[in-house]
Short mmCIF file of C-alpha atoms in Angstrom, two decimals:
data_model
loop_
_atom_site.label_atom_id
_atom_site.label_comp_id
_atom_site.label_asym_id
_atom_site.label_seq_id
_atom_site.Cartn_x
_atom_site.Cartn_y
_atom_site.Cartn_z
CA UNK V 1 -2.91 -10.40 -21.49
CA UNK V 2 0.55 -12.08 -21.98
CA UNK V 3 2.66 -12.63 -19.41
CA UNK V 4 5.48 -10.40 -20.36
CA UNK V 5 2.54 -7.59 -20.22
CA UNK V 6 2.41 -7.94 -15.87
CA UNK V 7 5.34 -5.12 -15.62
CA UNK V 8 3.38 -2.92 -18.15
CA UNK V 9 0.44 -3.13 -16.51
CA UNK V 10 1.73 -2.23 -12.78
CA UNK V 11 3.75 0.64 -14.70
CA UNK V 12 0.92 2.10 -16.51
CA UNK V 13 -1.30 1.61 -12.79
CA UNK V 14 1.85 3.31 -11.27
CA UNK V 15 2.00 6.32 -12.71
CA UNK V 16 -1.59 7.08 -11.70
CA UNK V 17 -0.10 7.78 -8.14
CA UNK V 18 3.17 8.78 -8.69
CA UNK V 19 2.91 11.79 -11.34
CA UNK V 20 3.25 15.65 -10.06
CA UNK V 21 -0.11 16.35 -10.60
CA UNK V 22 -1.51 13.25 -8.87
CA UNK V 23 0.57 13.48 -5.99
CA UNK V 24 -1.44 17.23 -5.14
CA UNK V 25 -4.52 15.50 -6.08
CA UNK V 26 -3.79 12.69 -3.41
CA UNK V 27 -2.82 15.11 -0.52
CA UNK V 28 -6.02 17.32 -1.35
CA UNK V 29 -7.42 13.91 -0.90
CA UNK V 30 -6.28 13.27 2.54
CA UNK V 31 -6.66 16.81 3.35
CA UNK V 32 -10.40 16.20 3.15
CA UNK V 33 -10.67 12.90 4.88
CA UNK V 34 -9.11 15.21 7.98
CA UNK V 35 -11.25 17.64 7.61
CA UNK V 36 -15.15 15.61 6.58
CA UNK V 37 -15.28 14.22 10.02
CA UNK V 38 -14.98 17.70 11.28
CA UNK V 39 -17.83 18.92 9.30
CA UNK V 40 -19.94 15.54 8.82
CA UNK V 41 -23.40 14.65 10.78
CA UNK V 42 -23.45 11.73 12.59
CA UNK V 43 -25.51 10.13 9.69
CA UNK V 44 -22.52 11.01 7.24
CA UNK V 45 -19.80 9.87 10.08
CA UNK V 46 -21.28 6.69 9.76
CA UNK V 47 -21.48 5.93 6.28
CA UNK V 48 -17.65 7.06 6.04
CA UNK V 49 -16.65 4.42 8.72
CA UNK V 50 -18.72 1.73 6.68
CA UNK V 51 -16.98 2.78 3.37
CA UNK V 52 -13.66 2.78 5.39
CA UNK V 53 -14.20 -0.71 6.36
CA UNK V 54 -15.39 -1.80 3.12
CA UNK V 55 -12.39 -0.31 1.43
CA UNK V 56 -10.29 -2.55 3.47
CA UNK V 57 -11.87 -5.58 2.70
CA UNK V 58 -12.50 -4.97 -1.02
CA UNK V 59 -8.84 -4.73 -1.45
CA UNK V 60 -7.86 -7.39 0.18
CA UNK V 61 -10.45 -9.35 -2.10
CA UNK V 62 -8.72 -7.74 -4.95
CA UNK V 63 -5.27 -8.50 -4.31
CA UNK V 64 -6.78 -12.30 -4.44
CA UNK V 65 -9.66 -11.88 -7.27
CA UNK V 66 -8.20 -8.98 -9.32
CA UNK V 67 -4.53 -10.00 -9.15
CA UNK V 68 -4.13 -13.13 -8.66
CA UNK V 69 -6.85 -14.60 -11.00
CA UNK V 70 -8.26 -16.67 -7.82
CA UNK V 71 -12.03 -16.13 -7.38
CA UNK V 72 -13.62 -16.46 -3.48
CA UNK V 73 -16.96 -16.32 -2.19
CA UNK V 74 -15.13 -16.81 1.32
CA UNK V 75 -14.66 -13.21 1.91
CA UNK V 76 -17.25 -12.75 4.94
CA UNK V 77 -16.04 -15.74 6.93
CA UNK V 78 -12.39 -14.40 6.75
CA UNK V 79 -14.35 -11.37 8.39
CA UNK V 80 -15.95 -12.99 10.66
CA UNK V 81 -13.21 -14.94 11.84
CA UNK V 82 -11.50 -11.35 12.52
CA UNK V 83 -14.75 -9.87 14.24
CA UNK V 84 -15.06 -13.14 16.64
CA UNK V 85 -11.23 -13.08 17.33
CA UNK V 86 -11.40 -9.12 18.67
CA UNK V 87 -14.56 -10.02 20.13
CA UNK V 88 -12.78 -13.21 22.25
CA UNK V 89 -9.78 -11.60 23.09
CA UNK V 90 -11.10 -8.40 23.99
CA UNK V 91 -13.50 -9.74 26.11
CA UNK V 92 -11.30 -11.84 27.96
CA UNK V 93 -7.58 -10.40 28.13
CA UNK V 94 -8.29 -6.91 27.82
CA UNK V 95 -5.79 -6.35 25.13
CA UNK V 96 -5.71 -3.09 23.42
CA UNK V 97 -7.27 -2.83 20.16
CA UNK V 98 -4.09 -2.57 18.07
CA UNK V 99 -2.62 -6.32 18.98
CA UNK V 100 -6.49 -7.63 18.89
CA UNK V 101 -6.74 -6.27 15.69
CA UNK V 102 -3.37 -7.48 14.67
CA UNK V 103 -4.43 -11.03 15.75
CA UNK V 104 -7.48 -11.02 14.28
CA UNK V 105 -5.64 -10.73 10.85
CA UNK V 106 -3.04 -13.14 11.59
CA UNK V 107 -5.85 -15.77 12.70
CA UNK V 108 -8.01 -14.99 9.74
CA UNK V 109 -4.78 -15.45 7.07
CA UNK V 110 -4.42 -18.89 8.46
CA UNK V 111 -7.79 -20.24 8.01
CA UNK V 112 -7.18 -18.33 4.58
CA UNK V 113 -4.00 -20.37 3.62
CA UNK V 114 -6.22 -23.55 4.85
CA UNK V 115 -8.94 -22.91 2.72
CA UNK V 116 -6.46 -21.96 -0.17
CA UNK V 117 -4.73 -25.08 0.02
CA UNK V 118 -7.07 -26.63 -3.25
CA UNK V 119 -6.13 -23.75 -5.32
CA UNK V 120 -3.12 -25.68 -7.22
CA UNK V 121 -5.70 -28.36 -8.27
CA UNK V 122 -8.80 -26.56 -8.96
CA UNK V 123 -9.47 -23.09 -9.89
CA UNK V 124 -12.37 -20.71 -11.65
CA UNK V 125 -15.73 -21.85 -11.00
CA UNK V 126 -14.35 -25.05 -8.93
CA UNK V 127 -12.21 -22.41 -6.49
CA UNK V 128 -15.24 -20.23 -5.95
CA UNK V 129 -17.48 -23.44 -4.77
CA UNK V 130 -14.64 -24.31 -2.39
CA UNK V 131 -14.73 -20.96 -0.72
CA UNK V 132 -18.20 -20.60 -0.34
CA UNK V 133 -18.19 -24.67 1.35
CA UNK V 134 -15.25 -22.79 3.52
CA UNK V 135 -17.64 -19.76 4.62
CA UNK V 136 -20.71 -21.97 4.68
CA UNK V 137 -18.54 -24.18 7.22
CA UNK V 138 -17.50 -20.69 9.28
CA UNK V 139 -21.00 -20.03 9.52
CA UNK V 140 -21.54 -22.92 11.17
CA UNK V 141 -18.46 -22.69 13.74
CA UNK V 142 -20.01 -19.44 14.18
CA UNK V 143 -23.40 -20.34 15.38
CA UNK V 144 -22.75 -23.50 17.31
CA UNK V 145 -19.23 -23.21 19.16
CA UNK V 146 -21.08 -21.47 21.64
CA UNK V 147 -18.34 -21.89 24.05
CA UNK V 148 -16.36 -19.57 22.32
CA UNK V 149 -18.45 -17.79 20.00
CA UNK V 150 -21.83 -17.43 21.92
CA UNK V 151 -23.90 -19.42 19.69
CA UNK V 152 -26.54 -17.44 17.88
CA UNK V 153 -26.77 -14.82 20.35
CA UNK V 154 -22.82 -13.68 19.51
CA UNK V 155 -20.71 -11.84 21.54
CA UNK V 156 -21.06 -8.40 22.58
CA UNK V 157 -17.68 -5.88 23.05
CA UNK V 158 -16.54 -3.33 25.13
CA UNK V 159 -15.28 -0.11 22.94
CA UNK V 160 -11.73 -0.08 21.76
CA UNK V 161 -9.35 1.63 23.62
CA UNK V 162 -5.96 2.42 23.80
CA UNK V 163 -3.33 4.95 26.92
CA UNK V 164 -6.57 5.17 28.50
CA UNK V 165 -8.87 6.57 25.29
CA UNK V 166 -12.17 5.02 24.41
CA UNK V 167 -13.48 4.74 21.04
CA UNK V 168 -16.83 4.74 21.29
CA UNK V 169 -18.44 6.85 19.34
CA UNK V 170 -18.68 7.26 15.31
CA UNK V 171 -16.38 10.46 15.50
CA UNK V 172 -13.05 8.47 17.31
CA UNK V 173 -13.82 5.35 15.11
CA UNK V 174 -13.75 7.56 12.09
CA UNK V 175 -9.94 8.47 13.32
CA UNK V 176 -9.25 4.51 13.34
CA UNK V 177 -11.14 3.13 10.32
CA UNK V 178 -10.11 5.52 7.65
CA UNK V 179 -6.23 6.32 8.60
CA UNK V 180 -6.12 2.32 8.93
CA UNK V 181 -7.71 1.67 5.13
CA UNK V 182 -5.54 4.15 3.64
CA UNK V 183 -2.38 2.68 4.91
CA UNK V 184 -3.49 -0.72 4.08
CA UNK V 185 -4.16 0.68 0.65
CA UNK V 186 -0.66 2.18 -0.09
CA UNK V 187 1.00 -1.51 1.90
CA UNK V 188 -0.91 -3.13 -0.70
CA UNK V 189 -0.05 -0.72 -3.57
CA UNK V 190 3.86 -1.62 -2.42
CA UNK V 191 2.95 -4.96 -2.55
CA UNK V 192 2.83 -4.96 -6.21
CA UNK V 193 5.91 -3.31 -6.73
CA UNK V 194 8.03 -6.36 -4.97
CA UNK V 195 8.59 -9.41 -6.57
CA UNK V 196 5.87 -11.00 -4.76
CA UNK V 197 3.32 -8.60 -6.43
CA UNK V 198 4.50 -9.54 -9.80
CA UNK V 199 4.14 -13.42 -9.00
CA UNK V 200 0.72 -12.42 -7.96
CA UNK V 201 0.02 -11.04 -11.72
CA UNK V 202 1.69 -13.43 -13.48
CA UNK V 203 -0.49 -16.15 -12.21
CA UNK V 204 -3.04 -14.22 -12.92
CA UNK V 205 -2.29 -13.64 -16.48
CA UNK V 206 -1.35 -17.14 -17.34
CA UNK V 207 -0.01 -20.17 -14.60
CA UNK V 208 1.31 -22.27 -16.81
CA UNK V 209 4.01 -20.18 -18.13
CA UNK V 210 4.63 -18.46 -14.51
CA UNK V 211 5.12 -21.69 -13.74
CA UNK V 212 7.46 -22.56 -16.40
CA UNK V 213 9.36 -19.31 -15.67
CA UNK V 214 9.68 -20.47 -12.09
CA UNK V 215 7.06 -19.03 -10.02
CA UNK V 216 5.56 -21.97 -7.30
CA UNK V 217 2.28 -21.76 -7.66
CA UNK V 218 1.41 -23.26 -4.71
CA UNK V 219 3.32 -20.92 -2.19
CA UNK V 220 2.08 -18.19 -4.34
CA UNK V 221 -1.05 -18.92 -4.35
CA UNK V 222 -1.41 -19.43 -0.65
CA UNK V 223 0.60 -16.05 0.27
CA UNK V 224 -2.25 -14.16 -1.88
CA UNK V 225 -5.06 -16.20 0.36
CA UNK V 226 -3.82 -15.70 3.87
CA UNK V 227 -2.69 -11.69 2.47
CA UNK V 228 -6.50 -11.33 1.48
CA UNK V 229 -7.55 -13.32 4.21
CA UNK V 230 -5.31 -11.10 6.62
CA UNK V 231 -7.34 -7.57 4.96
CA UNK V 232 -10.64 -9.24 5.52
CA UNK V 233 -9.28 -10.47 9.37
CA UNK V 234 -8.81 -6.62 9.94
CA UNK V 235 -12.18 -5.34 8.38
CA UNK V 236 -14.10 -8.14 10.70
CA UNK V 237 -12.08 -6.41 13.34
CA UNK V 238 -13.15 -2.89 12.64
CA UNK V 239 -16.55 -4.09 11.92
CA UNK V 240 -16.84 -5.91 15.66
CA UNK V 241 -15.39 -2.96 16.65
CA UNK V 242 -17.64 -0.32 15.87
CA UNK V 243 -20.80 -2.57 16.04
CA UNK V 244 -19.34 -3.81 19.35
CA UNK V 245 -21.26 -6.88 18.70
CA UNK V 246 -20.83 -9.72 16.44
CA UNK V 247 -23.34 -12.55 15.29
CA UNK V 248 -23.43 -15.19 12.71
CA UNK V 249 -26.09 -13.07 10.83
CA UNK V 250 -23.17 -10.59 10.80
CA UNK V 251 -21.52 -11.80 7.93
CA UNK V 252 -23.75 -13.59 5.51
CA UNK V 253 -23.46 -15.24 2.82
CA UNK V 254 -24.65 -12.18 1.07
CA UNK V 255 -21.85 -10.25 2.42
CA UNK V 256 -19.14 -12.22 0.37
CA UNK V 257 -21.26 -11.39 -3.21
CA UNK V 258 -21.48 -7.22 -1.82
CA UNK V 259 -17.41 -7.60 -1.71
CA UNK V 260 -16.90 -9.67 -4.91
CA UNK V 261 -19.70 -7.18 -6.52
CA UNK V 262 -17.22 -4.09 -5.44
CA UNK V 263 -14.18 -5.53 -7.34
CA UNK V 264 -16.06 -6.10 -10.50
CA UNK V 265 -17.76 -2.83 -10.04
CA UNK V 266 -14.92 -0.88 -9.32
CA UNK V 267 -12.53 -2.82 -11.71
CA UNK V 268 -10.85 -5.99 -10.78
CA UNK V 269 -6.53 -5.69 -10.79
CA UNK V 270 -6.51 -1.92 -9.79
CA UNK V 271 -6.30 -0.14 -6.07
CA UNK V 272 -8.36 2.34 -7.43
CA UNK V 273 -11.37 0.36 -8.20
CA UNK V 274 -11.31 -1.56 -4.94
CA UNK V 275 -11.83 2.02 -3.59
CA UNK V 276 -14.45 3.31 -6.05
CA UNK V 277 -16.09 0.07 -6.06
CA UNK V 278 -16.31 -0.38 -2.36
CA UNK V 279 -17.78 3.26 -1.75
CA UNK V 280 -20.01 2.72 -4.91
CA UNK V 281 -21.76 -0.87 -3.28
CA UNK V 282 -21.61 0.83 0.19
CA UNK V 283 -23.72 3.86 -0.59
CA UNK V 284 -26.47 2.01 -3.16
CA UNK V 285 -28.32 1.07 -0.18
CA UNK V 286 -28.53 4.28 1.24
CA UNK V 287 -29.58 5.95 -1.70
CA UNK V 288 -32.63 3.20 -2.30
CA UNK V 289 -32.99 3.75 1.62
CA UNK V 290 -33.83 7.90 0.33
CA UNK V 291 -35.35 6.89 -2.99
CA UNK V 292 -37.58 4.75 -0.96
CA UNK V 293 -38.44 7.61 1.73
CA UNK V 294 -39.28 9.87 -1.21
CA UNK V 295 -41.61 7.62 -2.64
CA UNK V 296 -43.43 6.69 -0.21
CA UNK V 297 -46.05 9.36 -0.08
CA UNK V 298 -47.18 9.38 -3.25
CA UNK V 299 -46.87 5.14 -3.73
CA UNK V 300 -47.67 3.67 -0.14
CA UNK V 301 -46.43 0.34 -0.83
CA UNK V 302 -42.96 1.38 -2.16
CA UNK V 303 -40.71 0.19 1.30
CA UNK V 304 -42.28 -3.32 0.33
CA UNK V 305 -41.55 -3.04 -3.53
CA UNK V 306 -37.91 -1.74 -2.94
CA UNK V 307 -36.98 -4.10 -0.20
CA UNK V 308 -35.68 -6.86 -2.46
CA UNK V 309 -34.58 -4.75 -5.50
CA UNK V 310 -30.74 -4.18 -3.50
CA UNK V 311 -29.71 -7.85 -4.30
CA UNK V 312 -30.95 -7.36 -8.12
CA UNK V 313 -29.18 -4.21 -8.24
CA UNK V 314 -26.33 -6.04 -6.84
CA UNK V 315 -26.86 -8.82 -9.71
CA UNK V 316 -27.57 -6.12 -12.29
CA UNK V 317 -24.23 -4.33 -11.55
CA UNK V 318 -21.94 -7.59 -11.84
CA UNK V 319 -23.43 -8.43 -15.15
CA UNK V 320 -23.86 -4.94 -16.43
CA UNK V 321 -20.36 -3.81 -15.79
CA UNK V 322 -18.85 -7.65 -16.98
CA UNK V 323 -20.66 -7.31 -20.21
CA UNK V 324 -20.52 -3.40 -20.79
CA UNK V 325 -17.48 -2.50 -18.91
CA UNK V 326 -15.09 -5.04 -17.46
CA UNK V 327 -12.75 -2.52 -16.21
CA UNK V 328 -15.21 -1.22 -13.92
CA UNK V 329 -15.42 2.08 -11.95
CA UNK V 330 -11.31 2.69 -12.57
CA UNK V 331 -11.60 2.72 -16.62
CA UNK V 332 -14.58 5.20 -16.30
CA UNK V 333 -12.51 7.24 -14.01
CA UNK V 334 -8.94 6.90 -16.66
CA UNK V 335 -11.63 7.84 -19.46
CA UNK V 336 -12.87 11.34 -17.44
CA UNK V 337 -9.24 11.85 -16.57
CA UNK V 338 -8.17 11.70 -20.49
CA UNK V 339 -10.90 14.25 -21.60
CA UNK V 340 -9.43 16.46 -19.54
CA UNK V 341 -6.38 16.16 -20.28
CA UNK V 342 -7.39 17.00 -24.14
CA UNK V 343 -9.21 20.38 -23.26
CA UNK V 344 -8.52 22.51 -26.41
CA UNK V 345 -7.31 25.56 -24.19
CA UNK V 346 -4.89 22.94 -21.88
CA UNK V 347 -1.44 23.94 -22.05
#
């Protein structure tokens, strides 16, 4: 994609979720996130916070990945900086949840701009071995400041609260999570339609000639790393949060690949597939938890057959939907859309 072809391609994105008909779609939408957690089980409460969260930090990884051409493996220990920082401070100011959360991001967009510092000299493959050295170097903060992050045995949280209300169980979460990832969604979405979002893609689509046409790379580049950074900061909050505890086996290495598997999955440069993607990777390991419970009467031995097939579905899905369909989860969705559109008996 030229660069000239940026403002084309946030048009063509825009009028997904500005026309008539999409704009009833999208409060029918929100109409039933109000209502599911009214008629939801606790089981189905809890997937929707986990998809919540995820959506959060899927887009932030897109804004970085998908629209700024800058690949990171450093996406968990962005979160877990944001999960230890709610953990700290709510553990020993008391603050309400709103400023710890807030704080968290802010705290996890500056180790982001740190760690994107190297992104002017290297990029691609390079870029994605520096962030996983940054998140393998977390990891380690993580486990042995145990002054301030408890070592290997964490910290453990009281439940948010704010004018006096506890949010303890899945129900009140449900009423923070999912409000908060939509309207970090639609800030993101209005992102793109500033200058700054248009940098973003240019850079993306070719840095040489943004570059050439003006753009600084550099401060660029390192506003898209502490702007994901600041998405995942407020995921690793929500995820502290509503675990109420938080570990260095809390975000894993194989948490960054789940996130980087949900933009490919769901399409990399559109809102949209952040959304699909990240509620596509959240519920594949529920449904091999129920494929598993199925077979396991009639083949024993299936729970210890099926335990390691989630990271080769996660492998199978990145390559599968790279080779077959780069566009991911979003393109599939524009396709259904179109045949529908072309019904014979459509007005």
């Amino acid at each position: 994609m030229r660069i000239g072809d940026a403002k084309q391609t946030y048009e063509a994105d825009e009028a997904i979720w500005t026309s008539p008909t999409q704009k009833f779609w999208f409060a029918l939408f929100l109409l039933a996130l109000l209502v599911f957690p009214l008629m939801a089980n606790a089981y189905l409460l809890y997937l929707g916070c986990l998809v919540g969260i995820a959506v959060i930090s899927t887009t932030g990884l897109n804004i970085l990945t998908g629209f700024t051409g800058l690949i990171s493996l450093g996406q968990a220990g962005f979160m877990g900086v944001g999960g230890y920082t709610v953990a700290w401070f709510s553990l020993n100011t008391g603050l309400p949840f709103p400023v710890t959360l807030l704080l968290a991001g802010l705290l996890a967009a500056a180790v982001g701009i740190l760690v994107g510092l190297p992104s002017l000299r290297v990029k691609g493959l390079y870029l994605a071995i520096a962030t996983l050295a940054a998140s393998v170097f977390l990891h380690f903060i993580f486990a042995e400041w145990e002054s301030v992050t408890g070592g290997m045995g964490g910290l453990s949280l009281e439940p948010a609260h704010l004018f006096g209300v506890t949010f303890q169980s899945d129900f009140r979460m449900y009423f923070i999570i999912v409000p908060l990832a939509v309207l970090m969604v639609f800030a993101a979405r209005n992102v793109f339609r500033t200058r700054i979002g248009r940098a973003f893609i240019a850079i993306r689509d070719r840095d040489i000639s943004a570059e050439i046409l003006g753009i600084d790379l550099l401060r660029y580049k390192l506003m898209s790393f502490a702007l994901s950074s600041f998405y995942a900061g407020v995921a690793g909050g929500l995820f502290a949060y509503f675990y109420r505890v938080v570990t260095p086996e809390s975000f894993p290495l194989s948490m960054s690949i789940f996130y980087l598997a949900a933009v490919i999955v769901g399409g990399m440069g559109n809102l949209l597939g952040g959304i699909l993607g990240a509620a596509f990777m959240t519920l594949i390991p529920e449904i091999l938890k129920l494929l598993t419970a199925a077979l396991t009467p009639f083949y024993p031995n299936a729970p210890v057959f099926m335990s390691p097939m989630l990271e080769i579905i996660f492998g199978a899905l990145i390559v599968g939907f790279l080779i077959f369909e780069p566009h991911g989860l979003a393109e599939i969705w524009h396709r259904i859309r179109r045949f529908f559109s072309l019904w014979p008996f459509r007005n």
